Amino acid sequence: MGCSWCDTRQSWPQSAHPQQPISTLTDRVAEAVAEGAGFVVITGGEPLHHDLGPLCQALQTVQLPRRAGGGPVPLHLETSGVDPLSGRFDWITLSPKRHRPPTSELLSACQELKVVVEGPEDLVFAEAMAEAASQRSGPGPLLLLQPCWPAEQGRQLAIEHVIAHPLWRLSLQTHKWLGVR
């Protein structure tokens, strides 16, 4: 989506990341699961710019070990929600952007709504997204505010909002606070 706060700008040039066969990816996931990984997160850039159906289908062949409950490795998705949903996921984190709001399909499908806060307008947007997501049947999503790094105003606004509105939780990019890349 090209957000000013994107922490993976190095992922933007496609030439830096040549396509790999799905079999290579499933082999890598199987290795990670064998080492203790309990789930797979498909994230961005924006993963739904691509048809994720074939990838999800292939990843469902990777099995968790019995000690971890067995069965297919759970698949999680983090998306801004601007494209149609493709693939099957056990958990969807929707991280919508004000400049390009998500589809209603993704708003009603997400288990987690995470909004980045840089200024007061982001809190208004977050509440509007939470209201729209709550219109579905069943429980609403987990609500998270993530301060924009390193915006001091965003940090203060997110903390104050979470304190005043207990349905919201604070989401921190711990690696940034610790200075880890």
Short mmCIF file of C-alpha atoms in Angstrom, two decimals:
data_model
loop_
_atom_site.label_atom_id
_atom_site.label_comp_id
_atom_site.label_asym_id
_atom_site.label_seq_id
_atom_site.Cartn_x
_atom_site.Cartn_y
_atom_site.Cartn_z
CA MET A 1 0.00 0.00 0.00
CA GLY A 2 3.04 2.29 0.20
CA CYS A 3 2.27 3.69 3.66
CA SER A 4 4.73 6.21 5.11
CA TRP A 5 5.17 3.99 8.17
CA CYS A 6 5.77 0.75 6.23
CA ASP A 7 8.54 -1.19 7.94
CA THR A 8 9.27 -3.46 4.97
CA ARG A 9 10.07 -1.04 2.16
CA GLN A 10 12.84 -3.42 1.12
CA SER A 11 10.08 -5.83 0.08
CA TRP A 12 8.63 -3.47 -2.54
CA PRO A 13 10.91 -4.12 -5.54
CA GLN A 14 9.75 -7.42 -7.00
CA SER A 15 13.14 -7.90 -8.65
CA ALA A 16 14.70 -8.34 -5.19
CA HIS A 17 12.41 -11.30 -4.51
CA PRO A 18 12.29 -13.75 -7.40
CA GLN A 19 9.26 -16.02 -7.58
CA GLN A 20 9.74 -19.50 -6.18
CA PRO A 21 7.80 -22.65 -6.87
CA ILE A 22 5.10 -23.41 -4.32
CA SER A 23 6.86 -26.71 -3.57
CA THR A 24 9.92 -24.74 -2.34
CA LEU A 25 7.70 -22.73 0.00
CA THR A 26 5.94 -25.80 1.38
CA ASP A 27 9.36 -27.41 1.99
CA ARG A 28 10.47 -24.31 3.94
CA VAL A 29 7.26 -24.27 5.95
CA ALA A 30 7.65 -27.98 6.73
CA GLU A 31 11.19 -27.28 7.98
CA ALA A 32 9.96 -24.43 10.16
CA VAL A 33 7.15 -26.58 11.58
CA ALA A 34 9.66 -29.35 12.33
CA GLU A 35 11.66 -26.77 14.32
CA GLY A 36 8.61 -25.74 16.36
CA ALA A 37 6.69 -23.14 14.34
CA GLY A 38 3.00 -23.46 15.20
CA PHE A 39 1.44 -21.48 12.36
CA VAL A 40 2.20 -19.61 9.12
CA VAL A 41 1.54 -15.88 8.61
CA ILE A 42 1.09 -14.62 5.07
CA THR A 43 1.70 -10.89 5.08
CA GLY A 44 2.87 -8.05 2.85
CA GLY A 45 3.39 -5.88 1.09
CA GLU A 46 -0.23 -6.66 0.31
CA PRO A 47 -0.70 -10.42 -0.02
CA LEU A 48 -4.20 -10.26 -1.50
CA HIS A 49 -2.85 -8.56 -4.62
CA HIS A 50 -2.22 -12.23 -5.52
CA ASP A 51 -4.47 -15.29 -5.72
CA LEU A 52 -3.56 -17.08 -2.50
CA GLY A 53 -5.78 -20.10 -3.16
CA PRO A 54 -3.06 -22.35 -4.65
CA LEU A 55 -0.56 -21.39 -1.92
CA CYS A 56 -3.06 -22.05 0.88
CA GLN A 57 -4.04 -25.37 -0.66
CA ALA A 58 -0.40 -26.44 -0.89
CA LEU A 59 0.37 -25.31 2.68
CA GLN A 60 -2.53 -27.41 4.00
CA THR A 61 -0.42 -30.47 3.15
CA VAL A 62 2.08 -29.45 5.86
CA GLN A 63 1.10 -31.20 9.09
CA LEU A 64 1.83 -30.16 12.66
CA PRO A 65 3.54 -32.84 14.73
CA ARG A 66 1.34 -34.83 17.11
CA ARG A 67 2.91 -33.14 20.13
CA ALA A 68 1.51 -29.87 18.74
CA GLY A 69 -1.97 -31.29 18.12
CA GLY A 70 -1.45 -32.62 14.60
CA GLY A 71 -3.48 -31.54 11.60
CA PRO A 72 -2.73 -28.98 8.92
CA VAL A 73 -0.55 -26.05 9.94
CA PRO A 74 -2.84 -23.08 10.76
CA LEU A 75 -2.71 -20.26 8.22
CA HIS A 76 -2.93 -16.62 9.28
CA LEU A 77 -3.29 -13.62 6.97
CA GLU A 78 -2.43 -9.97 7.57
CA THR A 79 -3.96 -7.67 4.97
CA SER A 80 -5.14 -4.13 4.43
CA GLY A 81 -8.29 -5.66 2.94
CA VAL A 82 -8.44 -3.74 -0.33
CA ASP A 83 -8.61 -6.84 -2.56
CA PRO A 84 -11.03 -9.79 -2.52
CA LEU A 85 -10.23 -12.62 -0.14
CA SER A 86 -8.58 -15.63 -1.75
CA GLY A 87 -7.42 -18.76 0.03
CA ARG A 88 -8.61 -20.26 3.31
CA PHE A 89 -7.32 -18.87 6.61
CA ASP A 90 -7.72 -19.78 10.26
CA TRP A 91 -7.10 -16.20 11.41
CA ILE A 92 -7.29 -12.89 9.56
CA THR A 93 -5.74 -9.68 10.83
CA LEU A 94 -7.19 -6.70 9.01
CA SER A 95 -4.96 -3.61 9.09
CA PRO A 96 -7.01 -1.07 7.12
CA LYS A 97 -5.63 2.22 5.80
CA ARG A 98 -7.56 5.50 5.76
CA HIS A 99 -6.50 6.37 2.22
CA ARG A 100 -7.92 3.09 0.88
CA PRO A 101 -10.50 1.45 3.19
CA PRO A 102 -11.07 -2.32 3.17
CA THR A 103 -13.82 -4.28 1.49
CA SER A 104 -16.89 -5.15 3.55
CA GLU A 105 -16.03 -8.83 2.92
CA LEU A 106 -12.77 -8.48 4.86
CA LEU A 107 -14.38 -6.40 7.59
CA SER A 108 -16.85 -9.19 8.25
CA ALA A 109 -14.27 -11.98 7.96
CA CYS A 110 -11.48 -10.69 10.23
CA GLN A 111 -10.78 -11.97 13.72
CA GLU A 112 -8.49 -9.04 14.48
CA LEU A 113 -8.73 -5.37 13.51
CA LYS A 114 -5.43 -3.49 13.85
CA VAL A 115 -5.30 0.23 13.07
CA VAL A 116 -2.06 2.23 12.95
CA VAL A 117 -2.35 5.55 14.82
CA GLU A 118 -0.37 8.58 13.75
CA GLY A 119 -2.87 11.37 14.42
CA PRO A 120 -6.39 12.01 15.80
CA GLU A 121 -8.01 11.24 12.43
CA ASP A 122 -6.74 7.66 12.75
CA LEU A 123 -8.75 7.18 15.95
CA VAL A 124 -11.91 8.36 14.17
CA PHE A 125 -11.14 5.91 11.37
CA ALA A 126 -10.43 3.10 13.87
CA GLU A 127 -13.80 3.59 15.57
CA ALA A 128 -15.59 3.64 12.21
CA MET A 129 -13.88 0.38 11.21
CA ALA A 130 -14.74 -1.21 14.55
CA GLU A 131 -18.38 -0.16 14.16
CA ALA A 132 -18.53 -1.57 10.62
CA ALA A 133 -16.89 -4.85 11.72
CA SER A 134 -19.33 -5.21 14.63
CA GLN A 135 -22.32 -5.30 12.23
CA ARG A 136 -21.69 -8.95 11.40
CA SER A 137 -23.28 -11.87 13.18
CA GLY A 138 -21.27 -13.45 15.97
CA PRO A 139 -18.51 -11.91 18.03
CA GLY A 140 -16.66 -8.90 16.70
CA PRO A 141 -12.93 -8.86 16.07
CA LEU A 142 -10.18 -8.23 18.60
CA LEU A 143 -9.54 -4.46 18.45
CA LEU A 144 -5.92 -3.24 18.39
CA LEU A 145 -4.33 0.20 18.07
CA GLN A 146 -0.72 0.27 16.95
CA PRO A 147 1.22 3.52 17.38
CA CYS A 148 2.95 4.65 14.21
CA TRP A 149 6.70 4.43 14.65
CA PRO A 150 8.30 6.74 15.67
CA ALA A 151 5.41 9.25 15.93
CA GLU A 152 5.23 10.48 19.52
CA GLN A 153 1.71 11.85 18.97
CA GLY A 154 0.52 8.46 17.66
CA ARG A 155 1.95 6.69 20.69
CA GLN A 156 0.28 9.08 23.13
CA LEU A 157 -3.06 9.02 21.30
CA ALA A 158 -3.12 5.21 21.11
CA ILE A 159 -2.30 4.81 24.80
CA GLU A 160 -4.88 7.37 25.90
CA HIS A 161 -7.55 5.81 23.67
CA VAL A 162 -6.91 2.30 25.00
CA ILE A 163 -7.12 3.58 28.58
CA ALA A 164 -10.41 5.39 27.88
CA HIS A 165 -11.91 2.62 25.72
CA PRO A 166 -11.30 -0.80 27.29
CA LEU A 167 -12.51 -2.75 24.23
CA TRP A 168 -9.31 -1.65 22.50
CA ARG A 169 -5.85 -3.11 23.17
CA LEU A 170 -2.41 -1.70 22.46
CA SER A 171 -0.30 -3.42 19.79
CA LEU A 172 3.40 -2.60 19.81
CA GLN A 173 6.04 -3.45 17.25
CA THR A 174 8.34 -4.77 19.94
CA HIS A 175 11.27 -5.18 17.55
CA LYS A 176 11.27 -1.43 16.95
CA TRP A 177 11.18 -0.58 20.66
CA LEU A 178 14.12 -2.95 21.18
CA GLY A 179 16.02 -1.70 18.12
CA VAL A 180 16.01 -5.11 16.45
CA ARG A 181 15.88 -5.36 12.63
#
